[in-house]
XYZ file of C-alpha atoms in Angstrom:
448
model
C 0.011 0.038 0.069
C 1.698 3.275 -1.199
C 1.552 6.713 0.276
C 3.508 8.266 -2.540
C 0.410 9.578 -4.365
C -2.323 11.980 -3.424
C -5.428 9.987 -2.935
C -8.421 12.222 -2.014
C -11.619 10.734 -0.451
C -14.636 12.759 -1.595
C -17.749 12.033 0.707
C -20.900 13.437 -0.824
C -24.275 14.152 0.929
C -26.585 12.535 -1.672
C -29.624 14.837 -1.368
C -30.741 18.225 -2.831
C -28.079 20.225 -4.625
C -25.079 18.760 -2.534
C -23.302 16.204 -4.554
C -23.016 18.044 -7.878
C -21.048 21.010 -6.546
C -18.641 18.609 -4.937
C -18.070 17.084 -8.387
C -17.766 20.576 -9.875
C -15.064 21.504 -7.343
C -13.154 18.342 -8.223
C -13.208 19.350 -11.915
C -11.821 22.733 -10.895
C -9.100 21.270 -8.662
C -7.799 18.472 -10.746
C -5.661 20.521 -13.309
C -3.825 22.159 -10.368
C -2.899 18.883 -8.578
C -0.132 16.255 -9.753
C -1.241 14.359 -12.654
C -1.185 11.007 -10.771
C -3.668 12.300 -8.080
C -6.606 9.915 -7.434
C -10.078 11.086 -6.514
C -12.345 8.448 -5.013
C -16.003 9.706 -5.033
C -18.281 8.246 -2.490
C -21.978 8.735 -2.975
C -25.236 6.649 -3.167
C -25.960 4.869 -6.436
C -29.064 6.883 -7.230
C -27.238 10.230 -6.667
C -24.180 9.008 -8.624
C -26.511 7.997 -11.565
C -28.108 11.457 -11.405
C -24.907 13.635 -11.401
C -22.748 11.604 -13.710
C -25.497 11.467 -16.467
C -25.292 15.202 -16.639
C -21.521 15.810 -16.146
C -18.348 14.406 -17.477
C -16.153 12.292 -15.127
C -12.396 13.305 -14.903
C -10.180 10.325 -15.969
C -8.536 10.263 -12.435
C -11.834 10.052 -10.590
C -13.206 6.687 -9.379
C -16.857 6.289 -8.459
C -17.983 4.237 -5.431
C -21.481 3.610 -4.428
C -22.236 3.792 -0.576
C -25.268 2.062 0.917
C -28.209 4.243 1.108
C -29.630 2.582 4.296
C -32.432 0.760 2.299
C -32.554 -3.002 2.896
C -32.741 -5.119 -0.123
C -36.175 -5.811 -1.291
C -37.691 -2.727 0.377
C -39.426 -0.090 -1.629
C -37.362 3.039 -2.444
C -38.158 5.784 0.089
C -38.479 9.427 -0.783
C -38.027 12.750 0.982
C -37.360 12.781 4.709
C -37.491 9.053 5.048
C -34.766 8.623 2.511
C -32.635 11.127 4.228
C -33.041 9.561 7.703
C -32.278 6.102 6.487
C -29.043 7.236 4.855
C -27.939 9.146 8.002
C -28.509 6.083 10.078
C -26.344 4.186 7.853
C -23.446 6.442 8.257
C -20.449 6.351 8.899
C -20.383 2.515 8.444
C -21.334 2.712 4.758
C -18.591 5.205 3.993
C -15.851 3.260 5.956
C -16.774 0.044 4.093
C -16.420 1.655 0.639
C -13.338 3.683 1.541
C -11.526 0.480 2.519
C -12.449 -1.064 -0.757
C -11.202 2.045 -2.568
C -7.730 1.881 -0.745
C -7.501 -1.927 -1.587
C -8.459 -1.365 -5.286
C -6.098 1.447 -5.877
C -3.295 0.296 -3.610
C -3.037 3.989 -2.411
C -3.848 5.067 1.059
C -5.914 8.272 1.442
C -3.879 11.459 1.833
C -6.994 13.677 2.564
C -10.740 13.553 3.376
C -12.809 16.092 1.520
C -16.331 15.956 2.521
C -19.681 17.651 2.514
C -19.640 19.618 5.677
C -22.890 17.785 6.799
C -20.907 14.602 7.145
C -19.302 15.795 10.448
C -18.064 12.211 11.347
C -15.429 12.751 8.588
C -13.259 14.564 11.297
C -13.094 11.287 13.264
C -12.199 9.206 10.089
C -9.479 11.770 9.335
C -8.160 11.568 12.850
C -8.066 7.692 12.637
C -6.233 7.935 9.296
C -3.892 10.862 10.360
C -4.865 12.889 7.286
C -6.522 16.332 7.064
C -10.238 16.896 6.762
C -11.471 19.611 4.464
C -15.222 20.294 4.811
C -17.257 21.772 1.844
C -20.176 23.971 2.865
C -22.265 24.101 -0.206
C -24.441 27.085 0.885
C -23.449 30.662 1.990
C -21.531 31.958 4.935
C -24.680 33.357 6.223
C -26.352 29.981 6.997
C -22.992 28.406 8.141
C -22.777 31.234 10.718
C -26.383 30.515 11.945
C -25.532 26.844 12.529
C -22.422 27.731 14.569
C -24.666 29.984 16.764
C -27.272 27.229 17.352
C -26.846 27.213 21.103
C -27.117 31.007 21.266
C -30.158 31.112 19.034
C -31.907 28.388 20.923
C -31.209 30.070 24.296
C -32.984 33.391 23.511
C -34.690 34.666 20.439
C -33.767 38.242 21.307
C -30.172 37.513 20.325
C -30.360 37.314 16.459
C -29.266 40.818 15.947
C -26.188 40.101 18.041
C -24.868 37.611 15.591
C -22.139 39.463 13.557
C -23.179 40.518 10.042
C -26.959 40.140 10.624
C -29.493 43.002 10.903
C -32.189 43.292 13.531
C -34.798 42.411 10.807
C -33.650 38.837 11.087
C -36.475 36.741 12.630
C -36.792 33.296 14.094
C -39.018 32.290 11.226
C -36.073 32.861 8.881
C -33.974 30.273 10.615
C -33.230 26.818 9.094
C -35.711 24.359 10.689
C -32.971 22.199 12.074
C -31.676 24.991 14.226
C -35.052 25.786 15.903
C -36.338 22.230 15.942
C -38.209 21.249 19.120
C -35.144 19.014 19.956
C -31.855 18.332 18.345
C -32.052 14.468 18.590
C -33.764 13.850 15.162
C -31.484 12.645 12.290
C -31.141 15.989 10.459
C -31.000 18.280 13.457
C -28.535 16.028 15.210
C -26.287 15.840 12.215
C -26.234 19.645 11.645
C -25.707 20.303 15.347
C -22.794 17.800 15.434
C -21.304 19.489 12.430
C -21.533 22.948 14.222
C -19.693 21.420 17.248
C -16.929 19.720 15.204
C -16.316 22.000 12.226
C -13.405 23.824 14.154
C -11.478 20.480 13.805
C -11.449 20.942 9.951
C -8.097 21.964 8.442
C -10.133 24.012 6.030
C -13.880 24.870 5.440
C -14.483 25.653 1.695
C -17.522 27.662 0.648
C -18.988 28.270 -2.801
C -19.104 32.106 -2.199
C -16.952 35.201 -2.293
C -15.623 37.152 0.769
C -16.939 40.433 -0.131
C -20.588 39.197 -0.100
C -20.541 38.902 3.708
C -17.348 40.532 4.994
C -18.416 40.901 8.625
C -19.755 37.259 8.736
C -16.541 35.988 7.231
C -14.374 37.916 9.768
C -16.325 36.291 12.512
C -16.057 32.799 10.990
C -12.296 33.177 10.677
C -12.193 33.732 14.395
C -13.873 30.449 15.042
C -12.668 27.966 12.346
C -9.068 27.185 11.290
C -9.337 28.146 7.713
C -12.343 29.768 5.844
C -11.858 29.431 2.070
C -14.323 31.216 -0.141
C -13.475 29.943 -3.593
C -16.650 31.051 -5.577
C -18.749 31.764 -7.271
C -17.716 28.485 -8.984
C -20.080 29.319 -11.918
C -17.659 32.305 -12.752
C -14.503 30.279 -12.270
C -14.369 29.174 -15.851
C -12.346 31.556 -18.118
C -14.769 30.721 -20.991
C -17.835 32.826 -21.625
C -21.077 30.876 -21.257
C -22.103 29.593 -24.480
C -25.034 27.657 -25.828
C -25.046 25.882 -29.064
C -28.133 24.963 -31.096
C -28.177 21.469 -29.980
C -28.036 22.196 -26.179
C -30.775 24.790 -26.381
C -33.529 22.289 -27.377
C -36.192 24.399 -25.796
C -35.206 27.403 -27.736
C -35.005 29.729 -24.757
C -31.903 31.608 -25.999
C -33.148 32.055 -29.499
C -36.496 33.397 -27.979
C -34.707 35.774 -25.624
C -32.735 37.251 -28.658
C -36.045 38.750 -29.778
C -36.884 40.470 -26.504
C -35.987 43.886 -25.253
C -33.191 44.431 -22.728
C -33.984 43.580 -19.104
C -37.711 43.074 -20.054
C -38.035 39.379 -19.256
C -39.133 37.483 -16.133
C -37.401 34.101 -15.546
C -39.194 31.806 -13.202
C -37.664 28.659 -11.750
C -38.021 26.900 -8.445
C -35.434 24.142 -8.705
C -35.689 20.467 -9.112
C -37.080 19.632 -5.500
C -39.658 22.224 -4.656
C -43.222 22.022 -5.845
C -45.635 24.999 -6.065
C -49.188 24.568 -4.813
C -51.934 24.608 -7.509
C -53.207 27.985 -5.999
C -49.737 29.517 -6.470
C -49.296 28.333 -9.938
C -52.600 29.782 -10.952
C -51.785 33.064 -9.198
C -48.530 33.377 -11.038
C -50.205 32.578 -14.328
C -52.969 35.149 -13.829
C -50.468 37.895 -12.797
C -48.161 37.197 -15.761
C -51.187 37.223 -18.212
C -52.660 40.520 -16.723
C -49.309 42.403 -16.831
C -48.456 40.893 -20.326
C -44.782 40.935 -19.230
C -42.476 38.643 -21.312
C -41.572 35.466 -19.351
C -39.787 32.188 -19.467
C -41.146 29.817 -16.806
C -39.510 26.436 -16.138
C -42.442 24.392 -15.181
C -42.821 20.546 -15.225
C -45.498 18.876 -17.070
C -47.575 18.207 -13.822
C -47.548 21.929 -13.198
C -48.445 22.852 -16.753
C -51.736 20.814 -16.246
C -52.762 23.173 -13.420
C -52.476 26.435 -15.552
C -55.870 28.139 -16.275
C -57.541 26.860 -19.220
C -56.337 28.612 -22.490
C -53.390 30.355 -20.681
C -50.768 28.833 -23.079
C -52.681 30.014 -26.125
C -53.411 33.555 -24.724
C -49.651 34.225 -23.704
C -47.903 32.558 -26.506
C -47.012 35.857 -28.103
C -45.010 37.109 -25.067
C -44.380 33.900 -22.875
C -42.529 30.670 -22.990
C -42.986 27.554 -20.700
C -40.523 24.928 -20.701
C -39.935 21.715 -18.765
C -36.245 22.331 -18.411
C -34.412 25.574 -18.896
C -30.588 26.308 -19.353
C -30.547 28.498 -16.299
C -26.984 29.909 -16.504
C -27.327 30.938 -20.165
C -30.800 32.451 -19.408
C -29.517 34.618 -16.473
C -26.501 35.722 -18.487
C -28.706 37.062 -21.196
C -29.203 40.806 -21.457
C -32.934 40.441 -22.019
C -33.589 39.057 -18.504
C -34.774 41.639 -16.017
C -35.822 39.661 -12.964
C -35.296 36.115 -11.490
C -38.196 34.535 -9.614
C -36.707 31.881 -7.407
C -36.962 29.456 -4.480
C -33.686 30.888 -3.069
C -31.592 27.843 -3.132
C -28.026 28.834 -2.685
C -26.817 27.913 -6.161
C -29.565 29.970 -7.696
C -28.925 32.942 -5.429
C -25.255 32.862 -6.358
C -26.015 32.531 -10.068
C -28.441 35.543 -9.862
C -25.646 37.561 -8.295
C -23.082 36.279 -10.761
C -25.045 37.511 -13.727
C -26.469 40.659 -12.061
C -30.137 39.681 -12.045
C -32.299 40.993 -9.168
C -34.723 38.568 -7.637
C -38.131 37.944 -6.417
C -37.988 35.351 -3.618
C -40.451 32.579 -2.597
C -38.472 30.328 -0.191
C -39.620 26.928 0.936
C -37.280 24.967 3.196
C -33.747 24.626 4.567
C -31.595 27.836 4.298
C -33.903 29.281 1.723
C -35.785 31.597 4.077
C -32.523 32.963 5.493
C -31.208 33.491 1.918
C -34.424 35.217 1.078
C -34.031 37.582 4.071
C -30.441 38.393 3.077
C -31.416 39.146 -0.489
C -34.115 41.593 0.726
C -32.817 43.299 3.863
C -28.995 42.776 3.880
C -27.790 42.669 0.305
C -30.798 44.541 -0.913
C -30.869 42.973 -4.387
C -34.416 41.729 -4.481
C -37.591 41.319 -2.462
C -39.687 38.645 -0.837
C -43.051 37.837 -2.135
C -45.857 39.496 -0.044
C -47.198 37.027 2.593
C -44.735 34.377 1.767
C -46.547 32.666 -1.043
C -47.877 33.728 -4.448
C -51.115 35.519 -4.908
C -52.153 37.335 -8.110
C -51.939 40.730 -6.421
C -48.615 39.988 -4.639
C -47.062 38.900 -7.778
C -48.297 41.790 -9.717
C -46.951 44.231 -7.029
C -43.519 42.518 -7.057
C -43.369 42.855 -10.855
C -44.383 46.510 -10.704
C -41.420 47.132 -8.327
C -38.953 45.905 -11.081
C -40.500 47.314 -14.169
C -42.341 50.501 -12.999
C -40.751 51.839 -9.910
C -37.481 53.502 -8.841
C -36.897 50.928 -6.149
C -36.462 48.196 -8.822
C -33.692 50.320 -10.445
C -31.941 50.564 -7.015
C -32.052 46.737 -6.462
C -30.671 46.182 -9.983
C -27.763 48.602 -9.352
C -27.122 46.884 -6.127
C -26.906 43.378 -7.671
C -24.728 44.803 -10.517
C -22.314 46.104 -7.831
C -22.144 42.659 -6.133
C -21.569 41.140 -9.703
C -18.573 43.223 -10.219
C -17.184 42.169 -6.786
C -17.856 38.552 -7.522
C -16.097 38.819 -10.941
C -13.107 40.609 -9.191
C -12.894 37.824 -6.597
C -12.447 35.148 -9.202
C -10.916 36.672 -12.230
C -8.125 38.738 -10.682
C -4.861 37.151 -9.608
C -5.191 39.157 -6.363
C -8.997 38.318 -6.155
C -10.064 36.921 -2.700
C -11.519 33.748 -4.157
C -8.391 33.263 -6.421
C -6.092 33.572 -3.429
C -8.328 31.261 -1.306
C -8.378 28.598 -4.144
C -4.582 28.569 -4.207
C -4.423 27.948 -0.393
C -6.834 25.136 -0.857
C -4.682 23.573 -3.539
C -1.641 23.771 -1.299
C -3.522 22.415 1.580
C -4.246 19.226 -0.354
C -0.850 18.940 -2.021
C 1.249 19.319 1.184
C -0.248 16.258 2.889
C 0.605 12.784 2.240
C -0.792 9.763 4.272
C 1.586 8.414 6.897
């Protein structure tokens, strides 16, 4: 068993939008590491199938399926049940697959690089005498909230005392795991243990940029060994976003070319969230009444709920697709506002391309992200009452297309876009420098 090569164990959390960013990060890191570096990617079979069907696999990456906790012959669970079964199967499932990877490659692990949720990675790293690098796939704002779990739970008057947050922050904005009735459930327990152990990580990597939350980042640096903001990853590529005719099967970009600058509303709520029938109808009625140009990413089961005749009545100024090339749409000069569920990737993509947002959060860190968008960064607004109504949606659209406030929000997000570009494009950019630190952190350790 050799220790002469770098062999990096990548431990993914297989739900939501967690595993794919870890793969993206590997693709960014690979060219900067020795050519004989081995990456072993540990994830459930279902998640691996999903992400590797949409993304190319680096030649030096080996894929391993870890047990998802579902006993053979049992029906495939969904949602919370699937997550809880997976959590209960850890860390045994990872340990088993990691031993197989070392035996198969003949190379001991030199580093454990895990989703931050998988807090037990610190114990595995200690046993192997290798560094643990944790990847927090969301923003520094939500990471900070988790680190302050005990303070938040002790007194709801203390939210404004957390560095970098305003007094407008409310308990209802908190991730549900932080304010759960008790911290013994699988998800609350996992995230609480993460908060207690994250100081042991040799580095905590974030897909963000330091200038977005400077006060929060300063506070995080006082609590953790190394905070490395290396994003936005979407801007790390030196190539301009391009769409060829074959990849734009829905014709979104061709359609956008015919629209006026900053006139289009783009609506997308991710792959997990589902709008209620009432909200789908409310959005449709607002779009039709305002006659504002729109692209709406809406799956077939949602299309069935639309008001009768809506597609025909709006075909001159609207486009509904089951899947949309989001990055290319957000980059297009015709797009004026992004209506989103406030998942971190979507928030960061909106900022990266300078598109202000209308927020309708659902779960996890989305409510906190939404509050930051409206009250702290001031680059968008939350939908009135927390869910879509016809009048609330029309009022939100009016803000961006008919009011001075919309211009201010657009200017603010353009300012953050410039800071994001500077962070990743400049040799002295904060994210460029942190990325170099991450590369050295990985390179300088060999298993002993």
